[in-house]
PDB file of C-alpha atoms in Angstrom:
ATOM      1  CA  MET M   1      -9.813  22.466 -23.699  1.00 73.00           C
ATOM      2  CA  LEU M   2      -6.282  22.445 -22.330  1.00 84.00           C
ATOM      3  CA  GLY M   3      -3.510  22.579 -24.946  1.00 87.00           C
ATOM      4  CA  THR M   4      -0.813  19.939 -25.329  1.00 91.00           C
ATOM      5  CA  GLY M   5       1.861  22.144 -23.752  1.00 91.00           C
ATOM      6  CA  LEU M   6      -0.053  22.709 -20.525  1.00 92.00           C
ATOM      7  CA  GLN M   7      -1.164  19.071 -20.452  1.00 93.00           C
ATOM      8  CA  LYS M   8       2.479  18.002 -20.436  1.00 94.00           C
ATOM      9  CA  LEU M   9       3.319  20.544 -17.744  1.00 93.00           C
ATOM     10  CA  ALA M  10       0.349  19.348 -15.674  1.00 93.00           C
ATOM     11  CA  ALA M  11       1.584  15.761 -15.933  1.00 94.00           C
ATOM     12  CA  GLU M  12       5.084  16.856 -14.862  1.00 93.00           C
ATOM     13  CA  LEU M  13       3.686  18.712 -11.836  1.00 93.00           C
ATOM     14  CA  GLY M  14       1.125  16.053 -10.921  1.00 94.00           C
ATOM     15  CA  PHE M  15      -1.759  18.485 -11.418  1.00 94.00           C
ATOM     16  CA  ARG M  16      -5.333  17.389 -12.032  1.00 93.00           C
ATOM     17  CA  ILE M  17      -7.231  18.494 -15.159  1.00 93.00           C
ATOM     18  CA  SER M  18     -10.886  19.532 -15.074  1.00 88.00           C
ATOM     19  CA  ASP M  19     -13.053  22.174 -16.789  1.00 84.00           C
ATOM     20  CA  GLY M  20     -10.217  23.087 -19.149  1.00 86.00           C
ATOM     21  CA  VAL M  21      -7.897  23.884 -16.229  1.00 89.00           C
ATOM     22  CA  ALA M  22      -4.873  22.093 -14.770  1.00 92.00           C
ATOM     23  CA  TYR M  23      -4.697  22.662 -11.012  1.00 93.00           C
ATOM     24  CA  GLY M  24      -2.811  21.492  -7.968  1.00 93.00           C
ATOM     25  CA  GLU M  25      -0.755  22.441  -4.941  1.00 94.00           C
ATOM     26  CA  TYR M  26       2.630  23.996  -5.666  1.00 94.00           C
ATOM     27  CA  ASN M  27       5.018  25.386  -3.043  1.00 93.00           C
ATOM     28  CA  GLY M  28       2.173  25.892  -0.592  1.00 93.00           C
ATOM     29  CA  TYR M  29      -0.299  27.513  -3.015  1.00 95.00           C
ATOM     30  CA  MET M  30      -3.195  26.231  -5.107  1.00 94.00           C
ATOM     31  CA  LEU M  31      -2.272  27.084  -8.691  1.00 95.00           C
ATOM     32  CA  ALA M  32      -4.333  26.747 -11.871  1.00 94.00           C
ATOM     33  CA  LEU M  33      -3.143  26.835 -15.485  1.00 94.00           C
ATOM     34  CA  ARG M  34      -5.263  27.365 -18.594  1.00 91.00           C
ATOM     35  CA  ASP M  35      -5.164  28.512 -22.201  1.00 89.00           C
ATOM     36  CA  GLY M  36      -6.618  31.833 -23.327  1.00 81.00           C
ATOM     37  CA  MET M  37      -6.946  33.684 -26.627  1.00 73.00           C
ATOM     38  CA  SER M  38      -3.319  33.990 -27.810  1.00 77.00           C
ATOM     39  CA  CYS M  39      -2.174  33.750 -24.204  1.00 84.00           C
ATOM     40  CA  LYS M  40      -1.764  31.418 -21.271  1.00 91.00           C
ATOM     41  CA  LEU M  41      -2.940  32.109 -17.747  1.00 92.00           C
ATOM     42  CA  LEU M  42      -1.738  31.193 -14.280  1.00 94.00           C
ATOM     43  CA  SER M  43      -3.764  31.853 -11.143  1.00 93.00           C
ATOM     44  CA  ALA M  44      -2.974  31.413  -7.465  1.00 94.00           C
ATOM     45  CA  ALA M  45      -5.668  31.067  -4.799  1.00 93.00           C
ATOM     46  CA  ILE M  46      -4.625  33.332  -1.921  1.00 93.00           C
ATOM     47  CA  SER M  47      -5.805  35.418   0.997  1.00 91.00           C
ATOM     48  CA  PHE M  48      -4.181  38.491   2.473  1.00 91.00           C
ATOM     49  CA  GLY M  49      -3.513  38.894   6.185  1.00 86.00           C
ATOM     50  CA  GLU M  50      -2.914  42.063   8.140  1.00 86.00           C
ATOM     51  CA  SER M  51       0.846  41.687   7.713  1.00 87.00           C
ATOM     52  CA  SER M  52       0.749  40.851   3.998  1.00 91.00           C
ATOM     53  CA  ASP M  53       2.814  43.127   1.767  1.00 93.00           C
ATOM     54  CA  ARG M  54       0.424  43.825  -1.118  1.00 92.00           C
ATOM     55  CA  ASN M  55       2.690  46.502  -2.557  1.00 93.00           C
ATOM     56  CA  GLY M  56       5.467  43.938  -2.707  1.00 93.00           C
ATOM     57  CA  VAL M  57       3.248  41.612  -4.749  1.00 94.00           C
ATOM     58  CA  TYR M  58       2.387  44.399  -7.198  1.00 94.00           C
ATOM     59  CA  ALA M  59       6.048  45.364  -7.496  1.00 94.00           C
ATOM     60  CA  PHE M  60       7.061  41.780  -8.294  1.00 94.00           C
ATOM     61  CA  LEU M  61       4.326  41.267 -10.895  1.00 94.00           C
ATOM     62  CA  SER M  62       5.165  44.528 -12.664  1.00 93.00           C
ATOM     63  CA  GLY M  63       8.942  44.153 -12.363  1.00 93.00           C
ATOM     64  CA  ASP M  64      11.717  42.912 -14.624  1.00 93.00           C
ATOM     65  CA  TYR M  65      11.469  39.258 -13.530  1.00 93.00           C
ATOM     66  CA  ALA M  66       7.823  39.089 -14.628  1.00 93.00           C
ATOM     67  CA  LYS M  67       8.545  40.867 -17.910  1.00 93.00           C
ATOM     68  CA  GLN M  68      11.449  38.512 -18.626  1.00 94.00           C
ATOM     69  CA  HIS M  69       9.031  35.619 -18.223  1.00 94.00           C
ATOM     70  CA  ARG M  70       6.538  37.131 -20.710  1.00 93.00           C
ATOM     71  CA  VAL M  71       3.971  38.381 -18.210  1.00 93.00           C
ATOM     72  CA  SER M  72       1.714  40.818 -20.085  1.00 90.00           C
ATOM     73  CA  THR M  73      -0.970  41.615 -17.492  1.00 88.00           C
ATOM     74  CA  PHE M  74      -2.020  40.592 -14.000  1.00 91.00           C
ATOM     75  CA  ASN M  75      -5.024  41.022 -11.722  1.00 89.00           C
ATOM     76  CA  VAL M  76      -5.103  40.871  -7.934  1.00 91.00           C
ATOM     77  CA  THR M  77      -8.275  40.278  -5.900  1.00 88.00           C
ATOM     78  CA  ALA M  78      -8.882  39.314  -2.273  1.00 88.00           C
ATOM     79  CA  SER M  79      -8.937  35.619  -3.141  1.00 90.00           C
ATOM     80  CA  CYS M  80      -6.939  35.190  -6.341  1.00 91.00           C
ATOM     81  CA  ILE M  81      -3.983  36.501  -8.325  1.00 94.00           C
ATOM     82  CA  SER M  82      -4.220  35.951 -12.086  1.00 92.00           C
ATOM     83  CA  VAL M  83      -1.231  36.317 -14.404  1.00 93.00           C
ATOM     84  CA  THR M  84      -1.417  36.423 -18.216  1.00 91.00           C
ATOM     85  CA  PHE M  85       1.516  35.342 -20.402  1.00 93.00           C
ATOM     86  CA  VAL M  86       2.163  36.171 -24.039  1.00 89.00           C
ATOM     87  CA  ASP M  87       1.862  32.843 -25.853  1.00 87.00           C
ATOM     88  CA  THR M  88       4.856  32.300 -28.128  1.00 87.00           C
ATOM     89  CA  VAL M  89       7.485  29.605 -28.609  1.00 88.00           C
ATOM     90  CA  GLY M  90       8.986  28.648 -25.254  1.00 90.00           C
ATOM     91  CA  THR M  91       6.230  30.157 -23.098  1.00 92.00           C
ATOM     92  CA  ILE M  92       5.598  26.891 -21.226  1.00 94.00           C
ATOM     93  CA  LYS M  93       9.231  26.860 -20.076  1.00 94.00           C
ATOM     94  CA  LYS M  94       8.926  30.487 -18.987  1.00 94.00           C
ATOM     95  CA  ILE M  95       5.779  29.710 -17.000  1.00 95.00           C
ATOM     96  CA  ARG M  96       7.481  26.768 -15.290  1.00 95.00           C
ATOM     97  CA  GLU M  97      10.388  28.998 -14.254  1.00 94.00           C
ATOM     98  CA  PHE M  98       8.073  31.817 -13.201  1.00 95.00           C
ATOM     99  CA  MET M  99       6.096  29.576 -10.848  1.00 95.00           C
ATOM    100  CA  ASP M 100       9.099  29.223  -8.522  1.00 94.00           C
ATOM    101  CA  GLY M 101       9.832  32.947  -8.321  1.00 94.00           C
ATOM    102  CA  PHE M 102       6.129  33.767  -8.049  1.00 95.00           C
ATOM    103  CA  THR M 103       5.355  31.459  -5.142  1.00 95.00           C
ATOM    104  CA  ASP M 104       8.587  32.415  -3.360  1.00 94.00           C
ATOM    105  CA  ASP M 105       7.592  36.074  -3.619  1.00 94.00           C
ATOM    106  CA  LEU M 106       4.073  35.365  -2.322  1.00 94.00           C
ATOM    107  CA  ARG M 107       5.601  33.674   0.693  1.00 94.00           C
ATOM    108  CA  ARG M 108       8.085  36.529   1.196  1.00 94.00           C
ATOM    109  CA  CYS M 109       5.211  39.025   1.109  1.00 95.00           C
ATOM    110  CA  GLY M 110       3.259  37.059   3.726  1.00 93.00           C
ATOM    111  CA  VAL M 111       0.435  36.055   1.381  1.00 93.00           C
ATOM    112  CA  ASN M 112      -1.559  33.095   2.713  1.00 92.00           C
ATOM    113  CA  GLY M 113      -1.802  29.910   0.664  1.00 90.00           C
ATOM    114  CA  ILE M 114      -3.482  26.533   1.081  1.00 90.00           C
ATOM    115  CA  GLY M 115      -3.804  26.641   4.873  1.00 85.00           C
ATOM    116  CA  LEU M 116      -6.595  29.223   4.929  1.00 90.00           C
ATOM    117  CA  CYS M 117      -9.976  29.615   3.243  1.00 91.00           C
ATOM    118  CA  ASN M 118      -9.797  31.943   0.238  1.00 89.00           C
ATOM    119  CA  ARG M 119     -13.075  33.604   1.249  1.00 87.00           C
ATOM    120  CA  CYS M 120     -13.077  33.999   5.033  1.00 87.00           C
ATOM    121  CA  SER M 121      -9.291  33.618   5.595  1.00 86.00           C
ATOM    122  CA  LYS M 122      -9.868  31.205   8.477  1.00 89.00           C
ATOM    123  CA  GLU M 123      -8.077  27.887   8.942  1.00 88.00           C
ATOM    124  CA  PHE M 124      -9.444  24.579   7.764  1.00 88.00           C
ATOM    125  CA  SER M 125     -10.067  21.767  10.222  1.00 85.00           C
ATOM    126  CA  GLY M 126     -11.030  18.111  10.287  1.00 81.00           C
ATOM    127  CA  GLU M 127     -14.633  19.125  10.926  1.00 83.00           C
ATOM    128  CA  ASP M 128     -14.562  21.850   8.290  1.00 82.00           C
ATOM    129  CA  PRO M 129     -12.093  20.770   5.565  1.00 88.00           C
ATOM    130  CA  ALA M 130     -11.140  22.532   2.356  1.00 87.00           C
ATOM    131  CA  GLU M 131     -13.274  22.111  -0.779  1.00 88.00           C
ATOM    132  CA  ALA M 132     -11.874  22.814  -4.234  1.00 89.00           C
ATOM    133  CA  VAL M 133     -14.167  25.197  -6.115  1.00 89.00           C
ATOM    134  CA  PHE M 134     -13.767  26.183  -9.780  1.00 88.00           C
ATOM    135  CA  PHE M 135     -14.564  29.858 -10.340  1.00 86.00           C
ATOM    136  CA  ASP M 136     -13.856  32.009 -13.405  1.00 79.00           C
ATOM    137  CA  GLY M 137     -10.834  29.982 -14.535  1.00 80.00           C
ATOM    138  CA  SER M 138      -9.314  29.661 -11.056  1.00 86.00           C
ATOM    139  CA  VAL M 139      -9.503  26.999  -8.369  1.00 91.00           C
ATOM    140  CA  LEU M 140     -10.207  28.205  -4.827  1.00 90.00           C
ATOM    141  CA  LEU M 141     -10.034  26.352  -1.528  1.00 89.00           C
ATOM    142  CA  LEU M 142     -13.093  27.144   0.590  1.00 89.00           C
ATOM    143  CA  HIS M 143     -15.018  25.979   3.631  1.00 88.00           C
ATOM    144  CA  HIS M 144     -18.297  24.253   2.774  1.00 89.00           C
ATOM    145  CA  HIS M 145     -20.434  27.194   3.924  1.00 89.00           C
ATOM    146  CA  CYS M 146     -18.113  29.695   2.199  1.00 88.00           C
ATOM    147  CA  ALA M 147     -18.504  27.769  -1.065  1.00 85.00           C
ATOM    148  CA  ASP M 148     -22.297  27.891  -0.652  1.00 85.00           C
ATOM    149  CA  GLU M 149     -22.152  31.656  -0.078  1.00 85.00           C
ATOM    150  CA  LEU M 150     -19.939  32.266  -3.123  1.00 80.00           C
ATOM    151  CA  ILE M 151     -22.085  30.105  -5.410  1.00 83.00           C
ATOM    152  CA  GLY M 152     -25.282  31.808  -4.247  1.00 79.00           C
ATOM    153  CA  ALA M 153     -23.885  35.334  -4.614  1.00 78.00           C
ATOM    154  CA  SER M 154     -22.473  34.554  -8.071  1.00 71.00           C
ATOM    155  CA  GLU M 155     -25.776  33.117  -9.309  1.00 70.00           C
ATOM    156  CA  VAL M 156     -27.584  36.293  -8.239  1.00 76.00           C
ATOM    157  CA  ALA M 157     -24.937  38.518  -9.874  1.00 70.00           C
ATOM    158  CA  ALA M 158     -24.979  36.518 -13.134  1.00 67.00           C
ATOM    159  CA  ALA M 159     -28.782  36.649 -13.326  1.00 69.00           C
ATOM    160  CA  LYS M 160     -28.708  40.415 -12.778  1.00 71.00           C
ATOM    161  CA  VAL M 161     -26.199  40.891 -15.613  1.00 64.00           C
ATOM    162  CA  LYS M 162     -28.356  38.879 -18.014  1.00 64.00           C
ATOM    163  CA  GLU M 163     -31.454  40.896 -17.103  1.00 64.00           C
ATOM    164  CA  GLU M 164     -29.814  44.281 -17.597  1.00 64.00           C
ATOM    165  CA  GLY M 165     -29.744  46.149 -20.899  1.00 57.00           C
ATOM    166  CA  ASN M 166     -31.928  45.922 -24.009  1.00 58.00           C
ATOM    167  CA  GLY M 167     -30.917  42.400 -24.986  1.00 69.00           C
ATOM    168  CA  VAL M 168     -28.412  40.955 -27.424  1.00 74.00           C
ATOM    169  CA  ALA M 169     -30.433  41.882 -30.545  1.00 81.00           C
ATOM    170  CA  ALA M 170     -30.392  45.611 -29.755  1.00 82.00           C
ATOM    171  CA  GLY M 171     -26.698  45.434 -28.971  1.00 82.00           C
ATOM    172  CA  ALA M 172     -26.031  43.599 -32.247  1.00 86.00           C
ATOM    173  CA  VAL M 173     -27.704  46.418 -34.203  1.00 88.00           C
ATOM    174  CA  GLY M 174     -25.488  48.908 -32.412  1.00 88.00           C
ATOM    175  CA  ALA M 175     -22.433  46.746 -33.091  1.00 87.00           C
ATOM    176  CA  VAL M 176     -23.169  46.688 -36.838  1.00 90.00           C
ATOM    177  CA  LEU M 177     -23.705  50.458 -36.998  1.00 91.00           C
ATOM    178  CA  GLY M 178     -20.589  51.083 -34.950  1.00 89.00           C
ATOM    179  CA  ALA M 179     -18.513  48.775 -37.142  1.00 87.00           C
ATOM    180  CA  LEU M 180     -19.702  50.562 -40.279  1.00 89.00           C
ATOM    181  CA  VAL M 181     -18.682  53.922 -38.837  1.00 90.00           C
ATOM    182  CA  GLY M 182     -15.346  52.472 -37.755  1.00 87.00           C
ATOM    183  CA  ALA M 183     -14.825  51.052 -41.230  1.00 86.00           C
ATOM    184  CA  ILE M 184     -14.740  54.491 -42.874  1.00 89.00           C
ATOM    185  CA  PRO M 185     -10.982  54.980 -42.253  1.00 87.00           C
ATOM    186  CA  TRP M 186     -10.461  51.412 -43.491  1.00 81.00           C
ATOM    187  CA  ALA M 187     -12.329  52.272 -46.707  1.00 83.00           C
ATOM    188  CA  VAL M 188     -10.206  55.368 -47.257  1.00 86.00           C
ATOM    189  CA  ALA M 189      -7.002  53.370 -46.735  1.00 82.00           C
ATOM    190  CA  TYR M 190      -8.258  50.616 -49.036  1.00 76.00           C
ATOM    191  CA  TYR M 191      -8.981  53.181 -51.752  1.00 78.00           C
ATOM    192  CA  PHE M 192      -5.292  54.082 -51.768  1.00 81.00           C
ATOM    193  CA  GLY M 193      -4.257  50.414 -51.725  1.00 73.00           C
ATOM    194  CA  TRP M 194      -3.198  50.185 -48.059  1.00 76.00           C
ATOM    195  CA  PHE M 195      -3.892  47.425 -45.522  1.00 67.00           C
ATOM    196  CA  VAL M 196      -3.404  48.826 -42.022  1.00 68.00           C
ATOM    197  CA  ALA M 197      -4.010  46.532 -39.039  1.00 64.00           C
ATOM    198  CA  VAL M 198      -4.516  49.428 -36.617  1.00 69.00           C
ATOM    199  CA  LEU M 199      -7.584  50.464 -38.637  1.00 76.00           C
ATOM    200  CA  GLY M 200      -9.022  47.019 -37.978  1.00 71.00           C
ATOM    201  CA  PHE M 201      -8.548  47.861 -34.309  1.00 75.00           C
ATOM    202  CA  LEU M 202     -10.734  50.946 -34.842  1.00 81.00           C
ATOM    203  CA  ILE M 203     -13.459  48.818 -36.425  1.00 82.00           C
ATOM    204  CA  GLY M 204     -13.482  46.547 -33.378  1.00 79.00           C
ATOM    205  CA  LEU M 205     -13.552  49.450 -30.918  1.00 81.00           C
ATOM    206  CA  ALA M 206     -16.345  51.199 -32.823  1.00 86.00           C
ATOM    207  CA  SER M 207     -18.361  47.983 -32.910  1.00 85.00           C
ATOM    208  CA  ILE M 208     -17.908  47.530 -29.163  1.00 83.00           C
ATOM    209  CA  LYS M 209     -18.940  51.132 -28.536  1.00 85.00           C
ATOM    210  CA  GLY M 210     -22.022  50.700 -30.707  1.00 88.00           C
ATOM    211  CA  TYR M 211     -23.040  47.587 -28.774  1.00 85.00           C
ATOM    212  CA  GLU M 212     -22.658  49.457 -25.498  1.00 81.00           C
ATOM    213  CA  LEU M 213     -24.486  52.603 -26.690  1.00 86.00           C
ATOM    214  CA  PHE M 214     -27.459  50.420 -27.630  1.00 84.00           C
ATOM    215  CA  LYS M 215     -27.212  48.894 -24.139  1.00 78.00           C
ATOM    216  CA  GLY M 216     -26.686  45.311 -25.273  1.00 75.00           C
ATOM    217  CA  GLN M 217     -26.367  42.664 -22.576  1.00 70.00           C
ATOM    218  CA  GLU M 218     -22.880  42.092 -21.191  1.00 69.00           C
ATOM    219  CA  THR M 219     -22.715  38.381 -21.982  1.00 70.00           C
ATOM    220  CA  LYS M 220     -20.512  36.191 -24.186  1.00 68.00           C
ATOM    221  CA  ALA M 221     -22.952  36.893 -27.028  1.00 74.00           C
ATOM    222  CA  LYS M 222     -21.379  40.359 -27.169  1.00 77.00           C
ATOM    223  CA  VAL M 223     -18.179  38.749 -28.459  1.00 78.00           C
ATOM    224  CA  VAL M 224     -20.081  37.027 -31.276  1.00 81.00           C
ATOM    225  CA  ALA M 225     -21.966  40.202 -32.182  1.00 84.00           C
ATOM    226  CA  VAL M 226     -18.837  42.353 -32.264  1.00 83.00           C
ATOM    227  CA  THR M 227     -16.808  39.788 -34.228  1.00 83.00           C
ATOM    228  CA  ILE M 228     -19.487  39.167 -36.876  1.00 87.00           C
ATOM    229  CA  SER M 229     -20.236  42.900 -37.172  1.00 87.00           C
ATOM    230  CA  SER M 230     -16.568  43.767 -37.622  1.00 83.00           C
ATOM    231  CA  LEU M 231     -16.007  41.118 -40.290  1.00 84.00           C
ATOM    232  CA  PHE M 232     -19.242  42.136 -42.025  1.00 87.00           C
ATOM    233  CA  ALA M 233     -18.022  45.740 -42.144  1.00 87.00           C
ATOM    234  CA  VAL M 234     -14.715  44.663 -43.675  1.00 82.00           C
ATOM    235  CA  VAL M 235     -16.388  42.535 -46.366  1.00 84.00           C
ATOM    236  CA  LEU M 236     -18.908  45.296 -47.123  1.00 87.00           C
ATOM    237  CA  VAL M 237     -16.091  47.807 -47.565  1.00 83.00           C
ATOM    238  CA  GLU M 238     -14.355  45.431 -49.970  1.00 80.00           C
ATOM    239  CA  PHE M 239     -17.430  45.181 -52.187  1.00 84.00           C
ATOM    240  CA  VAL M 240     -18.347  48.860 -51.954  1.00 85.00           C
ATOM    241  CA  MET M 241     -14.841  49.804 -52.998  1.00 82.00           C
ATOM    242  CA  LEU M 242     -15.029  47.355 -55.906  1.00 82.00           C
ATOM    243  CA  VAL M 243     -18.182  49.145 -57.110  1.00 85.00           C
ATOM    244  CA  ILE M 244     -16.431  52.508 -56.740  1.00 85.00           C
ATOM    245  CA  PHE M 245     -13.402  51.269 -58.681  1.00 82.00           C
ATOM    246  CA  ALA M 246     -15.725  49.977 -61.430  1.00 82.00           C
ATOM    247  CA  ALA M 247     -17.559  53.323 -61.530  1.00 83.00           C
ATOM    248  CA  THR M 248     -14.211  55.132 -61.713  1.00 83.00           C
ATOM    249  CA  GLY M 249     -13.210  52.965 -64.677  1.00 80.00           C
ATOM    250  CA  LEU M 250     -16.499  53.671 -66.455  1.00 82.00           C
ATOM    251  CA  ALA M 251     -16.192  57.406 -65.824  1.00 81.00           C
ATOM    252  CA  ASP M 252     -12.595  57.580 -67.025  1.00 79.00           C
ATOM    253  CA  GLY M 253     -12.581  59.252 -70.432  1.00 70.00           C
ATOM    254  CA  SER M 254     -16.380  59.237 -70.734  1.00 73.00           C
ATOM    255  CA  GLY M 255     -16.942  62.761 -69.474  1.00 74.00           C
ATOM    256  CA  GLN M 256     -19.294  61.460 -66.759  1.00 80.00           C
ATOM    257  CA  SER M 257     -18.763  61.775 -63.024  1.00 81.00           C
ATOM    258  CA  VAL M 258     -17.954  58.739 -60.892  1.00 77.00           C
ATOM    259  CA  LEU M 259     -21.186  59.254 -58.970  1.00 82.00           C
ATOM    260  CA  SER M 260     -23.314  59.122 -62.100  1.00 83.00           C
ATOM    261  CA  CYS M 261     -21.593  55.899 -63.164  1.00 82.00           C
ATOM    262  CA  ILE M 262     -22.376  54.042 -59.923  1.00 84.00           C
ATOM    263  CA  PRO M 263     -25.758  52.690 -61.169  1.00 85.00           C
ATOM    264  CA  SER M 264     -24.000  51.238 -64.217  1.00 84.00           C
ATOM    265  CA  ALA M 265     -21.285  49.810 -61.984  1.00 79.00           C
ATOM    266  CA  LEU M 266     -23.923  48.145 -59.803  1.00 84.00           C
ATOM    267  CA  ALA M 267     -25.574  46.695 -62.908  1.00 84.00           C
ATOM    268  CA  ILE M 268     -22.371  44.991 -64.058  1.00 82.00           C
ATOM    269  CA  PHE M 269     -21.278  44.078 -60.527  1.00 78.00           C
ATOM    270  CA  PRO M 270     -22.561  40.434 -60.600  1.00 82.00           C
ATOM    271  CA  SER M 271     -20.749  39.642 -63.839  1.00 81.00           C
ATOM    272  CA  LEU M 272     -17.702  41.634 -62.734  1.00 75.00           C
ATOM    273  CA  ILE M 273     -17.242  39.839 -59.449  1.00 78.00           C
ATOM    274  CA  THR M 274     -17.619  36.393 -61.036  1.00 78.00           C
ATOM    275  CA  SER M 275     -15.188  37.189 -63.834  1.00 79.00           C
ATOM    276  CA  PRO M 276     -12.147  34.843 -63.853  1.00 82.00           C
ATOM    277  CA  ASP M 277      -9.934  37.921 -64.149  1.00 77.00           C
ATOM    278  CA  VAL M 278     -11.431  39.656 -61.101  1.00 74.00           C
ATOM    279  CA  LEU M 279     -12.674  36.925 -58.735  1.00 79.00           C
ATOM    280  CA  PRO M 280      -9.225  35.700 -57.565  1.00 83.00           C
ATOM    281  CA  SER M 281      -8.099  39.217 -56.624  1.00 77.00           C
ATOM    282  CA  VAL M 282     -11.428  39.859 -54.859  1.00 75.00           C
ATOM    283  CA  ILE M 283     -11.024  36.688 -52.806  1.00 80.00           C
ATOM    284  CA  VAL M 284      -7.447  37.630 -51.901  1.00 78.00           C
ATOM    285  CA  ASP M 285      -8.505  41.154 -50.908  1.00 72.00           C
ATOM    286  CA  VAL M 286     -11.402  39.906 -48.761  1.00 73.00           C
ATOM    287  CA  VAL M 287      -9.203  37.330 -47.024  1.00 77.00           C
ATOM    288  CA  LEU M 288      -6.434  39.876 -46.425  1.00 73.00           C
ATOM    289  CA  GLY M 289      -8.970  42.391 -45.177  1.00 70.00           C
ATOM    290  CA  CYS M 290     -10.446  39.914 -42.691  1.00 73.00           C
ATOM    291  CA  VAL M 291      -6.984  38.825 -41.541  1.00 75.00           C
ATOM    292  CA  PHE M 292      -5.753  42.365 -40.974  1.00 71.00           C
ATOM    293  CA  ALA M 293      -9.003  43.376 -39.315  1.00 66.00           C
ATOM    294  CA  GLY M 294      -8.808  40.255 -37.160  1.00 67.00           C
ATOM    295  CA  ILE M 295      -5.309  41.202 -36.059  1.00 66.00           C
ATOM    296  CA  GLY M 296      -6.564  44.657 -35.221  1.00 61.00           C
ATOM    297  CA  PHE M 297      -9.646  43.785 -33.175  1.00 62.00           C
ATOM    298  CA  LEU M 298      -8.418  40.537 -31.594  1.00 64.00           C
ATOM    299  CA  SER M 299      -7.189  42.340 -28.489  1.00 61.00           C
ATOM    300  CA  PRO M 300     -10.413  44.244 -27.644  1.00 63.00           C
ATOM    301  CA  VAL M 301     -12.542  41.204 -28.459  1.00 62.00           C
ATOM    302  CA  SER M 302     -10.476  38.982 -26.141  1.00 61.00           C
ATOM    303  CA  LYS M 303     -10.916  41.557 -23.363  1.00 62.00           C
ATOM    304  CA  ILE M 304     -14.685  41.536 -23.906  1.00 64.00           C
ATOM    305  CA  PHE M 305     -14.747  37.756 -23.697  1.00 59.00           C
ATOM    306  CA  SER M 306     -12.794  37.810 -20.445  1.00 59.00           C
ATOM    307  CA  LYS M 307     -15.011  40.535 -18.979  1.00 60.00           C
ATOM    308  CA  ALA M 308     -18.243  38.832 -20.035  1.00 57.00           C
ATOM    309  CA  SER M 309     -17.078  35.458 -18.748  1.00 57.00           C
ATOM    310  CA  SER M 310     -16.196  36.955 -15.370  1.00 55.00           C
ATOM    311  CA  ALA M 311     -19.486  38.849 -15.111  1.00 55.00           C
ATOM    312  CA  THR M 312     -21.603  35.714 -15.637  1.00 55.00           C
ATOM    313  CA  ALA M 313     -19.302  33.100 -14.089  1.00 62.00           C
ATOM    314  CA  VAL M 314     -20.899  30.788 -11.524  1.00 68.00           C
ATOM    315  CA  PRO M 315     -18.580  28.613  -9.396  1.00 73.00           C
ATOM    316  CA  HIS M 316     -19.007  24.896  -8.836  1.00 79.00           C
ATOM    317  CA  ARG M 317     -17.317  22.276  -6.699  1.00 84.00           C
ATOM    318  CA  LEU M 318     -14.692  20.048  -8.300  1.00 81.00           C
TER     319      LEU M 318
END
C-alpha cells in the first residue's frame, strides 16, 4: 500500500495509483513511485538508443546531486532505471526535487522516454498504441505484442525459479542452523552484557547462507524463513544464557563447576523465569535482543525480499 507522503505527491503530480504504485508521465518519461522497506523507490521506464550516453546516466546517479537527494542505490536495465532513497524526514521533498534533475539528465544523455516501446524501442502508432504494464514495481509502456512476450517470458522464468532447489522446508532447516551458528558471537557478547547490532547482522547473514546451502527455493518465503530463524536464534540465546547465569550462581561458592550445575539450573528454570524479580528483566532483554538483531539483519532481509520479488515477478496490464 502506498504511504500518505507518496499519495500526496501523486495527487500533486496527477499520477494514478494502482498495485501499490503511483505512476504517470513526467517531463517526457513514465515514472513510478512506491514505498519499500525503510526506503522509497522511483523508477523510470526508458530505452537506450545508439547515441544514448549510458556512462553519463551512471555518473549522474552516483554523483553528488543524487547523494544530496538521499539516493542510496540505483539499478539500470535496458527498459528501466530504479532509484532507491533513504526514507527519513523530508525525503518526499527530496524526491520531488530529484525528479526534475533526473529527467533532465536522462534527456541530456539521449535516453528515450514515452515515445518508444520499452521492450523493442520502436515507436508507437495509432494502429499499435502504448499499453501500460506493471512489472516488478515499475510501469512500462509496451506494444501489445511486446507486452504478451514479456508476460509469457516472465511466467516461464517465475515457474522455473519455484521448481528449482529443495523446497522452502529444506531451506528453513538450513536457515535455523545457520542462525544458530551466527548467534554464537551474539551469545558471547550477551555474556559480557553487550548488545551489538552488527552481531545481529551476522545472525541474518548466517541464516541466509544456511538457507542457500540447503538449496531452499528463491521465493518470498525465504524472507519469512530467515526472519523467523534469526529471531528464534536471538530468543534461544537469551534463554540459554539465563540458564548459564543461573548455573554460575549455583556454582559460586559451592565448589562445583558451572557445567555440573546446569541440570540444577534447568530444573529451577521454570520457576526462575516466572519469578516477579526476574521476569521483567527477561522480557526487556528479549525485546532488546530482537530489536538489535532486527536492526542488524534488516538490510540483508530487505535485499532478499527485493531479489525474490524480482525473480518471481509476473507483469500484468494496468
